[in-house]
Coordinates of C-alpha atoms and ligand atoms in Angstrom, one line a residue:
M7 CA 114.5 87.6 102.4
I8 CA 111.3 86.0 103.4
D9 CA 111.1 82.5 101.5
P10 CA 107.2 82.0 100.5
A11 CA 108.4 78.3 100.4
L12 CA 108.9 77.8 104.1
P13 CA 106.1 78.2 106.7
Y14 CA 106.1 81.6 108.0
A15 CA 106.7 80.5 111.6
E16 CA 109.7 78.8 111.0
Q17 CA 111.3 81.7 109.3
L18 CA 110.5 83.7 112.3
R19 CA 112.0 81.1 114.5
R20 CA 115.2 81.2 112.6
R21 CA 115.1 85.1 112.5
A22 CA 114.9 84.9 116.2
D23 CA 117.6 82.3 116.7
R24 CA 120.2 84.3 114.6
M25 CA 119.5 87.4 116.7
A26 CA 119.0 85.8 120.3
T27 CA 122.6 85.7 121.1
T28 CA 123.4 89.4 120.1
C29 CA 120.1 90.2 122.2
V30 CA 121.5 88.8 125.3
H31 CA 125.1 89.6 125.1
A32 CA 126.0 92.5 122.8
G33 CA 127.3 95.7 124.5
E34 CA 127.4 93.7 128.2
T35 CA 130.4 92.6 130.0
P36 CA 130.7 92.4 133.7
D37 CA 131.8 95.3 135.8
E38 CA 135.0 95.0 138.1
D39 CA 132.5 93.9 140.8
G40 CA 131.3 91.2 138.7
A41 CA 127.7 92.2 138.3
L42 CA 126.2 90.5 135.5
D43 CA 123.8 93.3 134.7
V44 CA 124.8 96.5 133.2
P45 CA 124.7 99.0 136.4
I46 CA 122.7 101.8 136.2
V47 CA 125.2 105.1 136.4
L48 CA 123.2 107.6 137.9
S49 CA 126.0 110.4 138.3
S50 CA 125.9 113.3 136.1
A51 CA 129.7 114.1 136.3
F52 CA 132.6 112.0 136.7
A53 CA 135.7 112.6 138.7
F54 CA 138.9 113.4 136.9
T55 CA 142.3 111.6 138.0
S56 CA 144.4 114.7 137.5
A57 CA 144.2 118.2 136.1
D58 CA 146.2 116.7 133.0
Q59 CA 144.0 114.2 132.4
A60 CA 141.0 116.4 132.6
A61 CA 142.5 118.6 129.9
R62 CA 143.2 115.6 127.9
A63 CA 139.8 114.3 128.1
F64 CA 138.4 117.9 127.1
R65 CA 140.6 118.0 124.0
G66 CA 139.2 114.6 123.3
E67 CA 142.4 113.0 123.4
E68 CA 141.5 110.3 125.9
D69 CA 138.1 108.6 126.0
A70 CA 136.9 109.6 129.6
W71 CA 133.6 110.0 131.0
I72 CA 133.0 113.6 131.7
Y73 CA 129.3 114.7 132.2
G74 CA 125.9 112.8 131.5
R75 CA 124.9 114.7 128.7
W76 CA 128.1 113.9 126.7
G77 CA 128.1 110.1 127.6
N78 CA 127.2 107.7 130.3
P79 CA 128.3 103.9 130.5
T80 CA 124.8 102.4 130.9
V81 CA 123.7 104.7 127.5
R82 CA 127.2 103.3 125.9
A83 CA 126.0 99.8 126.4
L84 CA 122.7 100.4 125.1
E85 CA 124.3 102.0 122.0
E86 CA 126.6 99.1 121.5
K87 CA 123.9 96.6 121.7
L88 CA 121.6 98.7 119.2
A89 CA 124.3 99.0 116.8
A90 CA 125.0 95.5 116.6
L91 CA 121.3 94.6 116.3
E92 CA 120.9 96.9 113.8
G93 CA 124.5 95.7 111.7
A94 CA 125.4 99.4 112.0
E95 CA 129.2 100.9 113.1
A96 CA 127.4 103.1 115.7
A97 CA 124.5 104.2 117.5
C98 CA 123.4 107.2 119.3
A99 CA 120.5 107.0 121.8
T100 CA 118.3 110.1 122.2
A101 CA 115.3 111.2 124.5
S102 CA 112.6 110.0 122.1
G103 CA 112.1 109.0 118.6
M104 CA 111.2 112.6 117.5
A105 CA 114.7 114.3 118.8
A106 CA 116.2 111.3 116.7
I107 CA 114.5 112.3 113.6
A108 CA 114.6 116.2 114.2
G109 CA 118.7 115.6 115.0
V110 CA 119.2 113.8 111.7
V111 CA 117.3 116.2 109.6
L112 CA 118.8 119.2 111.5
S113 CA 122.5 117.8 111.4
T114 CA 122.1 117.4 107.6
C115 CA 120.1 120.2 106.5
E116 CA 120.6 124.1 106.6
A117 CA 118.4 126.7 105.3
G118 CA 117.6 126.1 101.5
D119 CA 117.9 122.6 101.5
H120 CA 115.2 119.9 100.7
V121 CA 113.7 116.8 101.7
V122 CA 111.6 114.3 100.0
A123 CA 109.4 112.3 102.4
P124 CA 106.4 109.8 101.9
R125 CA 102.9 111.1 102.6
S126 CA 102.0 108.1 104.7
M127 CA 104.1 108.5 107.6
Y128 CA 103.9 109.3 111.3
A129 CA 102.1 112.5 111.9
E130 CA 104.4 114.1 114.1
S131 CA 107.3 113.4 111.8
A132 CA 105.3 114.8 108.9
R133 CA 104.3 117.9 111.2
L134 CA 108.0 118.3 111.7
L135 CA 108.9 118.4 108.0
R136 CA 105.5 120.1 107.0
E137 CA 105.0 123.0 109.7
R138 CA 108.2 123.1 111.8
L139 CA 111.4 123.0 109.5
P140 CA 110.1 125.7 106.8
K141 CA 110.4 128.2 109.4
L142 CA 114.2 127.4 109.3
G143 CA 114.2 127.3 105.5
I144 CA 114.0 123.4 105.1
T145 CA 111.3 122.6 102.8
T146 CA 109.8 119.1 102.0
T147 CA 108.0 117.5 99.2
F148 CA 105.8 114.7 100.0
V149 CA 105.3 111.8 97.4
D150 CA 103.6 108.6 97.4
G151 CA 106.1 105.9 98.3
T152 CA 107.5 105.1 94.9
A153 CA 110.9 105.5 93.6
A154 CA 109.4 107.1 90.6
A155 CA 107.7 109.8 92.5
Y156 CA 110.9 110.5 94.8
A157 CA 113.0 110.8 91.7
A158 CA 110.4 113.2 90.1
A159 CA 110.7 115.3 93.4
M160 CA 114.5 115.5 93.8
T161 CA 116.2 118.8 93.2
D162 CA 119.8 119.8 93.4
K163 CA 119.1 121.1 96.8
T164 CA 117.7 117.5 98.0
R165 CA 119.5 116.5 100.9
I166 CA 117.7 113.7 102.7
L167 CA 115.6 111.0 100.9
Y168 CA 113.3 110.2 104.0
V169 CA 111.6 106.7 104.0
E170 CA 109.4 105.5 106.5
T171 CA 108.9 101.5 105.8
P172 CA 106.6 100.2 106.7
S173 CA 104.5 103.5 107.2
N174 CA 102.3 104.6 110.4
P175 CA 99.3 103.6 110.2
T176 CA 98.9 101.9 106.6
L177 CA 101.8 99.7 106.3
G178 CA 103.0 101.1 103.1
V179 CA 106.2 99.6 101.9
V180 CA 108.8 101.7 100.4
D181 CA 111.6 100.0 98.2
I182 CA 114.8 100.8 100.1
A183 CA 117.5 99.6 97.7
A184 CA 115.5 101.5 95.0
I185 CA 115.8 104.9 97.2
V186 CA 119.6 104.2 97.8
K187 CA 120.0 104.0 94.0
L188 CA 118.3 107.0 93.3
A189 CA 120.4 108.6 95.9
Q190 CA 123.8 107.3 94.5
S191 CA 122.8 108.4 91.1
A192 CA 122.4 112.0 92.2
K193 CA 125.0 114.9 91.7
A194 CA 127.4 115.6 94.6
P195 CA 126.7 116.4 97.4
R196 CA 124.4 113.1 97.3
P197 CA 121.2 113.1 99.6
L198 CA 121.3 110.8 102.7
V199 CA 119.0 108.1 102.8
V200 CA 117.4 107.9 106.3
V201 CA 114.9 105.3 107.1
D202 CA 112.6 105.2 110.0
G203 CA 112.5 101.5 111.0
T204 CA 110.3 102.0 113.9
F205 CA 107.3 99.7 112.7
A206 CA 109.7 96.9 111.4
T207 CA 112.3 97.1 114.3
P208 CA 115.9 95.5 113.5
F209 CA 114.0 92.1 113.8
A210 CA 112.0 92.7 110.4
Q211 CA 114.7 94.7 108.4
S212 CA 117.9 95.9 108.1
P213 CA 117.9 99.2 106.0
V214 CA 122.0 99.5 106.5
D215 CA 122.4 96.0 104.5
L216 CA 120.2 97.5 102.0
G217 CA 122.5 100.5 101.6
A218 CA 120.7 102.9 103.8
D219 CA 122.7 105.9 105.5
L220 CA 121.1 106.3 108.7
V221 CA 118.3 104.4 110.6
V222 CA 116.0 106.2 113.0
H223 CA 114.0 104.5 115.6
S224 CA 111.6 105.3 118.5
M225 CA 112.8 102.8 121.2
T226 CA 109.6 103.6 123.1
K227 CA 108.1 100.8 120.7
G228 CA 109.1 97.4 120.0
I229 CA 112.7 97.7 120.8
S230 CA 112.4 98.7 124.6
G231 CA 109.1 96.5 124.3
H232 CA 107.4 96.9 127.5
G233 CA 105.5 100.3 127.2
D234 CA 107.6 101.8 130.1
V235 CA 110.1 104.1 128.4
I236 CA 110.2 107.0 126.2
G237 CA 113.3 107.0 124.0
G238 CA 115.1 106.8 120.4
A239 CA 118.0 106.1 118.5
V240 CA 120.1 106.8 115.1
A241 CA 122.2 104.0 113.8
G242 CA 124.7 104.2 110.7
P243 CA 128.3 105.2 110.0
R244 CA 130.1 106.7 112.8
E245 CA 130.7 110.0 111.5
L246 CA 127.0 110.6 110.6
V247 CA 126.2 109.3 113.9
D248 CA 128.1 111.6 115.9
R249 CA 127.4 114.4 113.5
A250 CA 123.7 113.9 114.8
R251 CA 125.0 113.1 118.4
E252 CA 126.8 116.7 118.7
L253 CA 123.6 118.4 117.7
V254 CA 120.6 116.5 119.3
V255 CA 122.3 115.2 122.3
K256 CA 124.9 117.4 123.4
G257 CA 123.8 121.0 121.7
F258 CA 120.1 120.4 122.2
G259 CA 120.0 118.3 125.3
G260 CA 117.9 115.5 123.9
V261 CA 119.8 113.0 126.1
L262 CA 118.4 109.6 127.1
S263 CA 118.8 109.1 130.9
P264 CA 120.8 106.1 132.3
L265 CA 117.6 104.8 134.1
A266 CA 115.5 104.8 130.5
A267 CA 118.6 103.1 128.6
W268 CA 119.0 100.5 131.5
L269 CA 115.0 99.6 131.1
V270 CA 115.7 99.5 126.8
L271 CA 118.8 97.2 127.6
R272 CA 116.8 95.0 129.6
G273 CA 114.0 94.6 127.2
L274 CA 116.5 94.0 124.5
R275 CA 117.4 90.9 125.7
T276 CA 114.2 89.4 125.1
F277 CA 113.7 91.2 122.0
A278 CA 113.6 88.4 119.6
L279 CA 111.6 86.2 121.5
R280 CA 109.1 88.9 121.6
Q281 CA 109.2 89.9 117.9
E282 CA 109.0 86.3 117.2
R283 CA 105.6 85.8 118.8
S284 CA 104.2 89.4 117.9
C285 CA 105.0 88.8 114.5
A286 CA 103.5 85.5 114.2
T287 CA 100.3 87.0 115.8
A288 CA 100.0 90.1 113.4
E289 CA 100.0 87.4 110.6
A290 CA 97.3 85.5 112.2
I291 CA 95.0 88.0 112.8
A292 CA 95.6 89.7 109.3
R293 CA 94.7 86.6 107.8
H294 CA 91.6 86.1 110.0
L295 CA 90.4 89.8 109.3
A296 CA 90.8 89.3 105.6
S297 CA 88.2 87.2 105.2
H298 CA 85.9 88.6 108.0
P299 CA 82.5 90.2 106.6
K300 CA 82.6 93.2 108.5
I301 CA 86.2 94.1 107.2
A302 CA 86.5 95.8 104.1
V303 CA 90.3 96.1 104.0
V304 CA 93.1 94.8 106.0
H305 CA 96.5 96.2 105.4
H306 CA 99.7 93.9 106.6
P307 CA 102.5 93.3 104.1
S308 CA 102.0 89.1 104.7
L309 CA 99.0 89.4 102.8
P310 CA 99.1 88.6 99.0
S311 CA 96.7 91.5 98.5
H312 CA 98.8 94.1 100.0
P313 CA 100.7 96.3 97.2
G314 CA 104.0 96.0 98.9
H315 CA 103.6 92.0 99.6
A316 CA 106.4 91.0 97.0
L317 CA 108.5 94.1 97.9
A318 CA 108.3 93.1 101.7
Q319 CA 109.6 89.5 100.9
R320 CA 112.3 90.9 99.1
Q321 CA 113.7 93.5 101.6
M322 CA 112.3 92.3 105.1
H323 CA 113.1 89.3 107.2
A324 CA 109.5 89.3 108.7
Y325 CA 106.2 91.2 108.1
G326 CA 106.2 93.1 111.3
A327 CA 104.0 93.0 114.4
L328 CA 101.4 95.8 113.3
L329 CA 98.7 95.8 110.9
S330 CA 95.7 98.2 110.2
F331 CA 92.1 97.5 108.8
E332 CA 88.9 99.5 107.5
L333 CA 85.4 98.5 108.7
A334 CA 83.1 98.0 105.8
G335 CA 80.1 100.2 105.2
D336 CA 78.8 103.9 105.5
D337 CA 79.4 104.5 109.2
A338 CA 82.8 102.8 109.3
L339 CA 83.8 105.7 111.8
A340 CA 81.2 105.1 114.4
R341 CA 81.6 101.3 114.1
G342 CA 85.2 101.5 114.5
R343 CA 84.6 103.8 117.8
K344 CA 82.4 101.2 119.2
T345 CA 84.7 98.2 118.3
L346 CA 87.6 100.0 120.1
E347 CA 85.2 100.3 123.3
A348 CA 84.0 97.0 123.0
L349 CA 87.6 95.4 123.3
R350 CA 88.4 93.7 126.4
V351 CA 91.7 91.8 125.9
A352 CA 93.3 94.3 123.5
T353 CA 94.0 97.8 125.1
H354 CA 92.5 101.1 123.3
A355 CA 95.4 103.1 123.6
V356 CA 98.4 105.1 121.4
S357 CA 101.6 103.9 120.9
L358 CA 102.9 100.5 119.6
G359 CA 105.5 97.6 120.2
D360 CA 104.1 96.9 123.9
T361 CA 103.9 93.5 125.5
R362 CA 99.8 94.5 125.3
T363 CA 98.1 94.5 122.3
L364 CA 97.2 98.2 121.5
V365 CA 94.5 99.3 119.4
V366 CA 93.8 103.0 118.1
H367 CA 91.8 105.2 115.7
P368 CA 94.6 107.1 113.8
A369 CA 92.1 109.8 111.9
S370 CA 90.9 111.0 115.6
T371 CA 94.0 110.6 117.5
T372 CA 97.5 110.0 116.2
H373 CA 97.1 111.4 112.9
S374 CA 94.6 114.1 113.9
T375 CA 97.0 117.0 113.2
M376 CA 97.1 115.7 109.6
P377 CA 95.3 118.1 107.3
E378 CA 92.3 116.2 106.2
E379 CA 93.6 116.4 102.5
T380 CA 96.7 115.0 103.2
R381 CA 95.2 112.4 105.4
R382 CA 93.0 111.1 102.8
L383 CA 96.0 111.3 100.2
A384 CA 98.0 109.1 102.9
G385 CA 95.3 106.5 102.7
I386 CA 94.1 107.0 106.3
G387 CA 90.2 106.8 106.2
D388 CA 87.8 107.7 108.9
G389 CA 87.3 104.1 109.5
L390 CA 90.9 102.8 109.7
L391 CA 91.9 101.0 112.9
R392 CA 95.7 100.5 113.7
M393 CA 96.3 97.4 115.8
S394 CA 100.0 96.7 117.3
C395 CA 100.3 92.9 118.6
G396 CA 101.5 92.3 122.1
L397 CA 102.3 88.8 123.8
E398 CA 99.0 87.8 124.5
S399 CA 97.3 84.5 123.0
A400 CA 96.5 85.1 119.2
D401 CA 93.3 83.0 119.6
D402 CA 92.1 85.3 122.7
L403 CA 92.7 88.4 120.4
I404 CA 91.1 87.1 117.6
A405 CA 88.2 86.2 119.8
D406 CA 88.3 89.5 121.5
L407 CA 88.0 91.0 117.9
D408 CA 85.3 88.9 116.7
R409 CA 83.1 89.8 119.8
A410 CA 84.1 93.4 119.6
L411 CA 83.0 93.8 115.9
E412 CA 80.0 91.9 116.7
A413 CA 79.1 94.2 119.4
A414 CA 79.7 96.9 116.9
G415 CA 76.7 96.2 114.9
T416 CA 76.4 96.0 111.1
Ligands
PLP25 N1 108.5 107.1 114.1 C1 107.4 106.3 114.0 C2 107.0 105.4 112.9 C3 106.3 106.5 115.2 O1 105.3 105.6 115.3 C4 106.5 107.1 116.1 C5 105.8 107.3 117.6 O2 104.7 107.0 117.5 C6 107.9 108.2 116.1 C7 108.7 107.8 115.3 C8 108.1 109.1 117.5 O3 108.7 108.4 118.3 P1 108.6 109.0 120.1 O4 107.3 109.0 120.3 O5 109.7 108.2 120.7 O6 109.1 110.3 119.8

């Protein structure tokens, strides 16, 4: 879906153009006062018009607002916009990305069930599967990201083939269509294919079009885009989305607040524009660092040297706004830390998908809860730095990196 014969900037412009109207208008209609902006409805409960209407609403015979944990107009508007952007029938907003992921797994699996997941993934998702869910009898086999490895790990108890692509923080690319084929060839009940699309965002990837059952997002990241909110989402067929909603939002209380929903809605109106710029910057920085003498390896699917390059061209609309890179030499860890401290334009902080460019050292921060051996198998070396490109000038960011790498010594 990325045409190597067309300049990348032109492809990004076309993708942004395709999404721009949906970003602005989907899910939003003027209210009865004519207010253009979706109101922030902060009421926790909603008045009934009669005893009969209350009873009908509780029996589910009438689509009425009842209580904020069961539904809210501001949150609903966000869910509709997100479903439209994802090309999904429905979406459910959750209190965080982790609430969405836990909700999907727990609403699909019970004691005795099994998940297959990639080794290279966000550390807290890995910890959920490795440490927390086995206490409930749900086990996971971690594999490298190939379809063959998923196939070898599947059992008749496998209920989820979990995919994170591109993966955090090594930008590994998993073949979604191949994993979908595997699920389709399994004996009933066939496992669900769940894709964490946080790194790609709906700008760079459409897992539902590739046959995935559910997409989960941390809306904290590129979807909200301004680093001012924590939120998550599940998107897919209404039946599966509602099953996750029943458990995680209604049952466990992982509800997104209306104020947070409004911030994400506002962020989404400029989503395509922001992603177009951030993806272009990531590609420019990856290209620059790939020939930098102080850098041993750059992980970004745009680079022909990246093992997932051809696959990314087939399954993505853009290569994404994140990259990671490893410093060359024996003392890569110490120099990586010095580099972080010498940055002046990019910000040394966790998270990603912000207007600001954020750089972090995963081994000592975001992925420090992974056992060392697992971390190494996942390709997360001591010298690896992850960069999420924001909206600053690409030239300023490249100059900042060059200066910081120089200051960190050889
Ligand atoms: N998935 C990925 C790929 C992430 O990077 C993160 C957080 O960094 C999450 C899920 C969890 O999202 P949240 O922090 O919103 O719970």
